[in-house]
PDB file of N, CA, C and O in Angstrom:
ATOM      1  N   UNK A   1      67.245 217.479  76.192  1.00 93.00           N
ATOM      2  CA  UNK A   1      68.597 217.400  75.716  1.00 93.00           C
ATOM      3  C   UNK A   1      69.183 218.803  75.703  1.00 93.00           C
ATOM      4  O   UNK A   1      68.670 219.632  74.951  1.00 93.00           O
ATOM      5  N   UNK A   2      70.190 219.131  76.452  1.00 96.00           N
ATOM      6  CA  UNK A   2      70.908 220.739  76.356  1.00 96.00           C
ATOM      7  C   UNK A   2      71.517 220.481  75.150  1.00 96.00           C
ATOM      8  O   UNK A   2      72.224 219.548  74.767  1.00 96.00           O
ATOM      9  N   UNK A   3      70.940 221.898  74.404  1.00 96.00           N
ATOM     10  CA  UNK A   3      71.437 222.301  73.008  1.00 96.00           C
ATOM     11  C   UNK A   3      72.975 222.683  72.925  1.00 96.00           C
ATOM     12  O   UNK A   3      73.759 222.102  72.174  1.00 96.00           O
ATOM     13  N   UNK A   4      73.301 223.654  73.723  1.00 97.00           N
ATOM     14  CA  UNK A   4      74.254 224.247  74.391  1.00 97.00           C
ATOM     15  C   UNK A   4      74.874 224.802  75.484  1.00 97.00           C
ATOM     16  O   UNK A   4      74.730 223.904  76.314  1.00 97.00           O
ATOM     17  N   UNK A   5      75.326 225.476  75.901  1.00 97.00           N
ATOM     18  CA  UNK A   5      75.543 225.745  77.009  1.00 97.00           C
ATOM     19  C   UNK A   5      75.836 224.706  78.250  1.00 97.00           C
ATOM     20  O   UNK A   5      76.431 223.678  77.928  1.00 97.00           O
ATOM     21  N   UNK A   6      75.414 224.895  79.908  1.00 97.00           N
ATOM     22  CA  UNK A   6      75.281 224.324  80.981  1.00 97.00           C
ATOM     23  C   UNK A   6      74.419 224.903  81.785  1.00 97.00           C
ATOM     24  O   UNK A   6      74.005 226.025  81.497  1.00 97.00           O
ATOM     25  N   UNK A   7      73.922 224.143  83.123  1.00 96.00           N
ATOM     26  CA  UNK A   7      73.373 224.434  83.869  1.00 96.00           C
ATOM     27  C   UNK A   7      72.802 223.090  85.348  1.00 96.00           C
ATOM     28  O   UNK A   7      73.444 222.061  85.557  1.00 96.00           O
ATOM     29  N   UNK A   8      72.196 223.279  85.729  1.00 96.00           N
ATOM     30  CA  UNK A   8      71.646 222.637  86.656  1.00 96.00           C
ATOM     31  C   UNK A   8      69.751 222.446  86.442  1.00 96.00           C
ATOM     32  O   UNK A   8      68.790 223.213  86.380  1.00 96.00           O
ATOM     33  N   UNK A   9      69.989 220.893  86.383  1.00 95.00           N
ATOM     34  CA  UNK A   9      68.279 220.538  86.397  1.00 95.00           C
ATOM     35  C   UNK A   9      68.140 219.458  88.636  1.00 95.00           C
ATOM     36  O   UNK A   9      68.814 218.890  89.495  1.00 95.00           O
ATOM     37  N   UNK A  10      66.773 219.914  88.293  1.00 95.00           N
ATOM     38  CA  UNK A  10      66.539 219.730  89.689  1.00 95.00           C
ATOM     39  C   UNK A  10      65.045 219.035  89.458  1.00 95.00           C
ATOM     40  O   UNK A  10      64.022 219.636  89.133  1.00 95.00           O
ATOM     41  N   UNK A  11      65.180 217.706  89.695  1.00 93.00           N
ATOM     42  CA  UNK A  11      64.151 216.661  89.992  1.00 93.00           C
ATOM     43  C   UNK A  11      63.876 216.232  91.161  1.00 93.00           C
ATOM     44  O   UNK A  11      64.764 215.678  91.810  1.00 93.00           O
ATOM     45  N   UNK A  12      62.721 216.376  91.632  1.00 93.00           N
ATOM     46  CA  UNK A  12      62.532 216.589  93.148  1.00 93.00           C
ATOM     47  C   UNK A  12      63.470 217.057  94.015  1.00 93.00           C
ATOM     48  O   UNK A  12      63.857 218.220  94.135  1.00 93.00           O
ATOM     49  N   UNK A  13      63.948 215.705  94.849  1.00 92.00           N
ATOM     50  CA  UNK A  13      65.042 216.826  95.379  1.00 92.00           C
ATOM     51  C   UNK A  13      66.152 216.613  95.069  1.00 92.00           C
ATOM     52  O   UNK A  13      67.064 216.992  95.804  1.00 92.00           O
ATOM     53  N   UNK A  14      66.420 215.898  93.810  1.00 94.00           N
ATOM     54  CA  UNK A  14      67.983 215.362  93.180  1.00 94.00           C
ATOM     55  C   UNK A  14      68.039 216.395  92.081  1.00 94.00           C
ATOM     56  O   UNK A  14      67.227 216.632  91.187  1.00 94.00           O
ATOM     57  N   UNK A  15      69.778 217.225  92.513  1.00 95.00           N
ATOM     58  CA  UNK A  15      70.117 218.132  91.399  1.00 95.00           C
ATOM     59  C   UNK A  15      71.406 217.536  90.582  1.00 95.00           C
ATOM     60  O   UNK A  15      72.493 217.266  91.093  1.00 95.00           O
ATOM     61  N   UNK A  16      71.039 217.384  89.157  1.00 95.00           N
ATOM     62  CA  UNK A  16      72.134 217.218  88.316  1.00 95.00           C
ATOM     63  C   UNK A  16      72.489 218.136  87.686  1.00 95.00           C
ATOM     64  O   UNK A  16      71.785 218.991  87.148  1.00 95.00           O
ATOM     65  N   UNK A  17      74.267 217.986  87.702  1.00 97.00           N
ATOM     66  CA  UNK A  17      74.770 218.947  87.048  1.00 97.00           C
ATOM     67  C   UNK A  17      74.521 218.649  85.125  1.00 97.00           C
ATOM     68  O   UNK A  17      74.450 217.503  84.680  1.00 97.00           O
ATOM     69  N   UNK A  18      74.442 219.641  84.409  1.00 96.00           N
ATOM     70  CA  UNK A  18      74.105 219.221  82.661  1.00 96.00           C
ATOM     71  C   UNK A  18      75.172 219.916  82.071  1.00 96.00           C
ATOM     72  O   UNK A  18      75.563 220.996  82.513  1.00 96.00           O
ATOM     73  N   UNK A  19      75.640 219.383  81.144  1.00 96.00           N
ATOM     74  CA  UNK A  19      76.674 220.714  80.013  1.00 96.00           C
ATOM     75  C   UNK A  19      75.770 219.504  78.621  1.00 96.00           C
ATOM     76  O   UNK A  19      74.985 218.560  78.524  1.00 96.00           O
ATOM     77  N   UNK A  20      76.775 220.606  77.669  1.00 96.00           N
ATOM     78  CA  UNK A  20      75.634 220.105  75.959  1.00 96.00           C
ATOM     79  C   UNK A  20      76.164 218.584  75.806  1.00 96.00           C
ATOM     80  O   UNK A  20      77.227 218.037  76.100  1.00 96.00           O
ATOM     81  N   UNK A  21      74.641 218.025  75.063  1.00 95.00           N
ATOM     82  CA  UNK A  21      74.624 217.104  74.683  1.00 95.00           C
ATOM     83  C   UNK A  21      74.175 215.822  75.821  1.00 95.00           C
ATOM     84  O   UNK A  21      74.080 214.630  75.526  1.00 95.00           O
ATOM     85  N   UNK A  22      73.990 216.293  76.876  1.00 95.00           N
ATOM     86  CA  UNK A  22      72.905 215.848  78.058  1.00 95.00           C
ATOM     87  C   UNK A  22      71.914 215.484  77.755  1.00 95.00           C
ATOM     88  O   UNK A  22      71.177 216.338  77.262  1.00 95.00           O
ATOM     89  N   UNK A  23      71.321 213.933  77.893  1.00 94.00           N
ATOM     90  CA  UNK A  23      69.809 214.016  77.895  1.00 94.00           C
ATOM     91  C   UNK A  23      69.814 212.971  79.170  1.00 94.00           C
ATOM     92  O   UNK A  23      70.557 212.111  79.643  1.00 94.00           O
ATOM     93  N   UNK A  24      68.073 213.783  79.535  1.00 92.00           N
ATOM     94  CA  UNK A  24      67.296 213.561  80.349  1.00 92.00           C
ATOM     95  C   UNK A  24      66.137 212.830  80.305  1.00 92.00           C
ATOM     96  O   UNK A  24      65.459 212.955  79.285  1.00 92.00           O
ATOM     97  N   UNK A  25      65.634 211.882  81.421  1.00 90.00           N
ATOM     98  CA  UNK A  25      64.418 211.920  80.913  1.00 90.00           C
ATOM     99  C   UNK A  25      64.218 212.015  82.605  1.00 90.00           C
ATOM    100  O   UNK A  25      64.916 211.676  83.560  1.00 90.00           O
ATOM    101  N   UNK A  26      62.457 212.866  82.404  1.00 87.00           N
ATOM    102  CA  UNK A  26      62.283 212.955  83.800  1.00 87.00           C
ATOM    103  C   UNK A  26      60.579 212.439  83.618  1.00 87.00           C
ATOM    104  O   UNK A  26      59.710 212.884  82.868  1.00 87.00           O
ATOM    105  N   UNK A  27      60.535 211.441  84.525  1.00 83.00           N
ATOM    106  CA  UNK A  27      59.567 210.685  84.748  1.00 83.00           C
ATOM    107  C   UNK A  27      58.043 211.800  85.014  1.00 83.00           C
ATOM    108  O   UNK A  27      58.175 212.809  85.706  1.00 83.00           O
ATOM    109  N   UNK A  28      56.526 211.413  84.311  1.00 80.00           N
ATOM    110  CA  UNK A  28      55.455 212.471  84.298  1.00 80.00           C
ATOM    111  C   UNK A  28      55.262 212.451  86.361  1.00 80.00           C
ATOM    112  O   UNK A  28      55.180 211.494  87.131  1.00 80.00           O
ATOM    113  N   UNK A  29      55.253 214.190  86.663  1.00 83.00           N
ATOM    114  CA  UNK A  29      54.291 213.839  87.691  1.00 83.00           C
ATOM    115  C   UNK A  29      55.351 214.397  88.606  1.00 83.00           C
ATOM    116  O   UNK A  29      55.116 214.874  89.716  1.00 83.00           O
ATOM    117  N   UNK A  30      56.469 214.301  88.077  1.00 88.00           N
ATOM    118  CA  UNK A  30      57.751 215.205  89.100  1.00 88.00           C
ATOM    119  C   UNK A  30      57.522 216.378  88.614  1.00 88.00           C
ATOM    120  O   UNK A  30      56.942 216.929  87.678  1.00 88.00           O
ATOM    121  N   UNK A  31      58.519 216.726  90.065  1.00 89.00           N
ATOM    122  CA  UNK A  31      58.650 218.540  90.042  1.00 89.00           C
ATOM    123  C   UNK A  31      59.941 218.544  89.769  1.00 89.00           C
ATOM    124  O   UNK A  31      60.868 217.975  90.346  1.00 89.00           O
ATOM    125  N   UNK A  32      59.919 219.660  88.267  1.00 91.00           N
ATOM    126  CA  UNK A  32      61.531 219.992  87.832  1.00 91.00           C
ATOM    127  C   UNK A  32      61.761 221.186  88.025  1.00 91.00           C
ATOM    128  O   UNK A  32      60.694 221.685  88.383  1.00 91.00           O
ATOM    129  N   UNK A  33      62.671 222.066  87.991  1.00 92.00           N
ATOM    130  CA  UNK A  33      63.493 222.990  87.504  1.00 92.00           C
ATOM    131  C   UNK A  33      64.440 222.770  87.051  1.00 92.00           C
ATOM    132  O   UNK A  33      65.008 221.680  86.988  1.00 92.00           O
ATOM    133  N   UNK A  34      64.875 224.094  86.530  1.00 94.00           N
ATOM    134  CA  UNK A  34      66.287 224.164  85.571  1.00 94.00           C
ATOM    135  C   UNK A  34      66.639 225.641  85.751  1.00 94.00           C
ATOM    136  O   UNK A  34      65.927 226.637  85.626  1.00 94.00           O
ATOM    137  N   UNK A  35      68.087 225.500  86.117  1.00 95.00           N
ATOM    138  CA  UNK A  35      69.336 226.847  86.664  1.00 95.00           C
ATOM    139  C   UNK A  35      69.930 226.984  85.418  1.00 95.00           C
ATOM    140  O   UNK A  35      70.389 225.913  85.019  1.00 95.00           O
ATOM    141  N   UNK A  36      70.125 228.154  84.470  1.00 96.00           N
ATOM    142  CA  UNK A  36      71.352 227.756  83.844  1.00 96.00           C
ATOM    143  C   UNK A  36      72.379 228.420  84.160  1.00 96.00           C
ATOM    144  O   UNK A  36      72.393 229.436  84.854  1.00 96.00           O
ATOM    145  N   UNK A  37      73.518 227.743  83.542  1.00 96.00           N
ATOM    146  CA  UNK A  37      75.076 228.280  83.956  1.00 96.00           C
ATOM    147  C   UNK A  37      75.198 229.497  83.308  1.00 96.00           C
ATOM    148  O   UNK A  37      74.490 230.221  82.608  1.00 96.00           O
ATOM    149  N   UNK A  38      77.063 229.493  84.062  1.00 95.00           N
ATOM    150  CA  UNK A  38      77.716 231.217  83.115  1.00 95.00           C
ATOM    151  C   UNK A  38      77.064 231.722  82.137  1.00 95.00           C
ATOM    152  O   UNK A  38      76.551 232.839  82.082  1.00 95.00           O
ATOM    153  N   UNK A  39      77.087 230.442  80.914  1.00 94.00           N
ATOM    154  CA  UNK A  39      76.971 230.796  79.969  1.00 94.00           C
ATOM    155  C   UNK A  39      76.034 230.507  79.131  1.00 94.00           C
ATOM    156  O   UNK A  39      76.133 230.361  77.913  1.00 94.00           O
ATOM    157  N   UNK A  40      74.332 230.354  80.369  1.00 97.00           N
ATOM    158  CA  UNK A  40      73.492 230.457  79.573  1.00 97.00           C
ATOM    159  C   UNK A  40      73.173 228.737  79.438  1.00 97.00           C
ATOM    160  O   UNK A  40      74.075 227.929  79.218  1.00 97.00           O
ATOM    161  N   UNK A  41      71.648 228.334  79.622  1.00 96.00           N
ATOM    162  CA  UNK A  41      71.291 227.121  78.932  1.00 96.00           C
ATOM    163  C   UNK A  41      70.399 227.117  77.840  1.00 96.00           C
ATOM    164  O   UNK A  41      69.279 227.628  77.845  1.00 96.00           O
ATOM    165  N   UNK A  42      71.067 226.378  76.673  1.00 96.00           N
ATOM    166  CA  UNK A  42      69.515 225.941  76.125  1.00 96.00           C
ATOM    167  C   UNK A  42      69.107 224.453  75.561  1.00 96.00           C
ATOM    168  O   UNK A  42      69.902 223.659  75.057  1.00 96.00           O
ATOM    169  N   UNK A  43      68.075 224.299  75.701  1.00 94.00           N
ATOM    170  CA  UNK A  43      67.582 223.090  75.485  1.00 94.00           C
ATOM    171  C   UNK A  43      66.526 222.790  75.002  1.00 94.00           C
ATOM    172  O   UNK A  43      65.743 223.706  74.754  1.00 94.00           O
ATOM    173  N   UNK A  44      66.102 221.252  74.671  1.00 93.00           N
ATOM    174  CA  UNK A  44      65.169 220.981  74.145  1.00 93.00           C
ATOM    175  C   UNK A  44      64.671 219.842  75.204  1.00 93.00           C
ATOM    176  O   UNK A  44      65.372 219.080  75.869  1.00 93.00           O
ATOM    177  N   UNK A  45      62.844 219.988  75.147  1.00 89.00           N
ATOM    178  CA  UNK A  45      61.885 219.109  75.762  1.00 89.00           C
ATOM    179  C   UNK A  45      60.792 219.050  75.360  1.00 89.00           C
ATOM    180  O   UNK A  45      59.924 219.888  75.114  1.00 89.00           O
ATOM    181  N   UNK A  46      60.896 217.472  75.269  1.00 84.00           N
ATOM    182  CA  UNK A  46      59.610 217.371  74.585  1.00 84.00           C
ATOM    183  C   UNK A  46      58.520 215.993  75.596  1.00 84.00           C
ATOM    184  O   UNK A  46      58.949 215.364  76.563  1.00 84.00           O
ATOM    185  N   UNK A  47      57.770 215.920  75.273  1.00 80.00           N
ATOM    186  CA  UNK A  47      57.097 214.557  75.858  1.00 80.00           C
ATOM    187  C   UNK A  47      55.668 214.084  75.428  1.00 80.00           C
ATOM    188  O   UNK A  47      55.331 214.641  74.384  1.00 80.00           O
ATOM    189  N   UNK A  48      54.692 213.187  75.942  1.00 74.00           N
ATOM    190  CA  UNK A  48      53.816 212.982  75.293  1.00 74.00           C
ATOM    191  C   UNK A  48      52.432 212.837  76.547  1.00 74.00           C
ATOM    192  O   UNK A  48      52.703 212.262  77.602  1.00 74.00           O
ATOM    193  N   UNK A  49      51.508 213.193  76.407  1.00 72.00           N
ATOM    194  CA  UNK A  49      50.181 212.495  76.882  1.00 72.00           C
ATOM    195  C   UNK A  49      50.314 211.692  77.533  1.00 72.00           C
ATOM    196  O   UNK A  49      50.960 210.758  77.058  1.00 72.00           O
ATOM    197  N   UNK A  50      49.800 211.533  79.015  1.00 67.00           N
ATOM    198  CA  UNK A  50      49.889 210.919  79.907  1.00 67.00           C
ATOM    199  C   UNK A  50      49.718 209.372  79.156  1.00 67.00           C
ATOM    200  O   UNK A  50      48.929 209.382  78.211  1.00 67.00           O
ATOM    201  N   UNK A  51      50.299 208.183  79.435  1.00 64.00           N
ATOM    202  CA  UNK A  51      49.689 206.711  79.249  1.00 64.00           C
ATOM    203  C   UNK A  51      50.363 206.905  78.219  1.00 64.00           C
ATOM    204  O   UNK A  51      50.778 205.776  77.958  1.00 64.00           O
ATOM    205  N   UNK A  52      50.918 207.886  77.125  1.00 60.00           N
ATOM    206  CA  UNK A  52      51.356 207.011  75.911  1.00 60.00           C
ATOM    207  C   UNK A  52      52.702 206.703  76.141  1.00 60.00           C
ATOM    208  O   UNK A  52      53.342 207.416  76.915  1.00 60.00           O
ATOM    209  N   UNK A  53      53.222 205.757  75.589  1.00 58.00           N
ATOM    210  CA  UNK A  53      54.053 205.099  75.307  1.00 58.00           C
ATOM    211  C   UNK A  53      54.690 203.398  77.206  1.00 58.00           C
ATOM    212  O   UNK A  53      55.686 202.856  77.687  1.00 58.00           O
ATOM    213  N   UNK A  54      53.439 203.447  77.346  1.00 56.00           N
ATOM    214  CA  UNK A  54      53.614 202.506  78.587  1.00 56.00           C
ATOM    215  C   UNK A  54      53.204 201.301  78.009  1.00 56.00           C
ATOM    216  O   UNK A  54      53.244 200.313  78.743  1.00 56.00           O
ATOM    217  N   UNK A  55      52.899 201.190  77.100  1.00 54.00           N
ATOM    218  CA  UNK A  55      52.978 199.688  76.129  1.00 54.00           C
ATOM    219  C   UNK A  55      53.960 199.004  76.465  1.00 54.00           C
ATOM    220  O   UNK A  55      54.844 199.530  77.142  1.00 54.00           O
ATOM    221  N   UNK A  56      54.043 197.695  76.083  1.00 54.00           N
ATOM    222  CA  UNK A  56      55.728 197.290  75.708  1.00 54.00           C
ATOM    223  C   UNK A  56      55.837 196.828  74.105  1.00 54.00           C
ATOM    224  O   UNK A  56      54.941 197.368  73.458  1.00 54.00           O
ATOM    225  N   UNK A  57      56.338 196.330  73.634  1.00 51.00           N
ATOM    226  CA  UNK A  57      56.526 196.806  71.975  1.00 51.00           C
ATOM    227  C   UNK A  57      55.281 195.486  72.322  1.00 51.00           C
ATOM    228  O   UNK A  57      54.248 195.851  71.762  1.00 51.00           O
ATOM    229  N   UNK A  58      55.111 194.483  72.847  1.00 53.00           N
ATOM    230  CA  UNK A  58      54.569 193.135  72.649  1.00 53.00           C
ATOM    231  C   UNK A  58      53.213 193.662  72.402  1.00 53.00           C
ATOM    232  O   UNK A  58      52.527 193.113  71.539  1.00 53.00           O
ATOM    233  N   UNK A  59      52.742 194.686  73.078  1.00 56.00           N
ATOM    234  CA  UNK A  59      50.895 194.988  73.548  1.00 56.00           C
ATOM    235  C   UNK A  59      50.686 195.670  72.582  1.00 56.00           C
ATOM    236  O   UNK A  59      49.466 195.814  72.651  1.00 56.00           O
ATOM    237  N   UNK A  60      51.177 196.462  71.289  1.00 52.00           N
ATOM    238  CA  UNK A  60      51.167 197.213  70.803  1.00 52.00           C
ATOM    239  C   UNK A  60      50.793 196.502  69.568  1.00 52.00           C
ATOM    240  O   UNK A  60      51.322 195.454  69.197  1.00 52.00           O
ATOM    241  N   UNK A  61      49.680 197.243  68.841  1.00 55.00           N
ATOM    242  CA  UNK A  61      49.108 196.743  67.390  1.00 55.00           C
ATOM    243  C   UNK A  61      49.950 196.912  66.457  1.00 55.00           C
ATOM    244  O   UNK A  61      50.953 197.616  66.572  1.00 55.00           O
ATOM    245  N   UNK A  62      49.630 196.290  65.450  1.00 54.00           N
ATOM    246  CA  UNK A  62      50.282 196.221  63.726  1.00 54.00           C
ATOM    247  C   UNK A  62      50.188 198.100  63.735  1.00 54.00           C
ATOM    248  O   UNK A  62      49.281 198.920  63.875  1.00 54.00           O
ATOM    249  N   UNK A  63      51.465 198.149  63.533  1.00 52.00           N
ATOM    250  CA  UNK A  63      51.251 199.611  62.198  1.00 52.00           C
ATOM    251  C   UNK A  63      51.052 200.909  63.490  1.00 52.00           C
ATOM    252  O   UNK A  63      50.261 201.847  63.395  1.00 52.00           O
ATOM    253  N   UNK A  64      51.803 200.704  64.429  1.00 50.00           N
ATOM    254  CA  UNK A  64      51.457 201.536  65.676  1.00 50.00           C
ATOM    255  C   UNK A  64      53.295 202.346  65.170  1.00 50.00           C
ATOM    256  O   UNK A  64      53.406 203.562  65.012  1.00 50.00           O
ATOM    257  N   UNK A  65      54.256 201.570  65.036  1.00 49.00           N
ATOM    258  CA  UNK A  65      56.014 202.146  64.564  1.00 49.00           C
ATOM    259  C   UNK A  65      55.843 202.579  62.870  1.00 49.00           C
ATOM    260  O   UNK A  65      56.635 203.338  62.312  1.00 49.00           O
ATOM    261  N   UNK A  66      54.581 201.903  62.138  1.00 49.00           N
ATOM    262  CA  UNK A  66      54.910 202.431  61.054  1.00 49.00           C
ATOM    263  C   UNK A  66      54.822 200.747  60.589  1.00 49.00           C
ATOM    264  O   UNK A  66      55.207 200.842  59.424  1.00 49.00           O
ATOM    265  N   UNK A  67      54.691 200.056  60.694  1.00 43.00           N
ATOM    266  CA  UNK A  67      55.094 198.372  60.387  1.00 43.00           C
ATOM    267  C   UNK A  67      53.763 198.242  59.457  1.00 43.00           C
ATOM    268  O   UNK A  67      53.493 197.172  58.912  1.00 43.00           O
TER     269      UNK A  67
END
């Protein structure tokens, strides 16, 4: 998610343009970069361990959300 600023993210070979309040998600296993603009990007990324979250809510045990 860009915090502020703008810039350019580049997923394989598709480049999107970003300004703030952008989110992304970029699938595990691609190749990214990130350009930032005039005035500077910043952002936040986060993600998890390969396999987690490929459940669907159905496969998923009691007490896995907090339930």
């Amino acid at each position: 998610m860009v915090v502020s600023g703008s810039g350019r993210l580049k997923i394989e070979d598709e480049i999107l343009e970003l300004s703030e309040l952008d989110a992304v998600r970029v699938p595990g296993g691609e190749m990214r970069g990130f350009e930032a603009g005039p005035k500077g990007l910043s952002f936040l990324a986060f993600g998890a361990p390969s396999g987690v979250g490929t459940e669907s809510d159905a496969d998923m045990e009691p007490g896995w959300w907090g339930d």
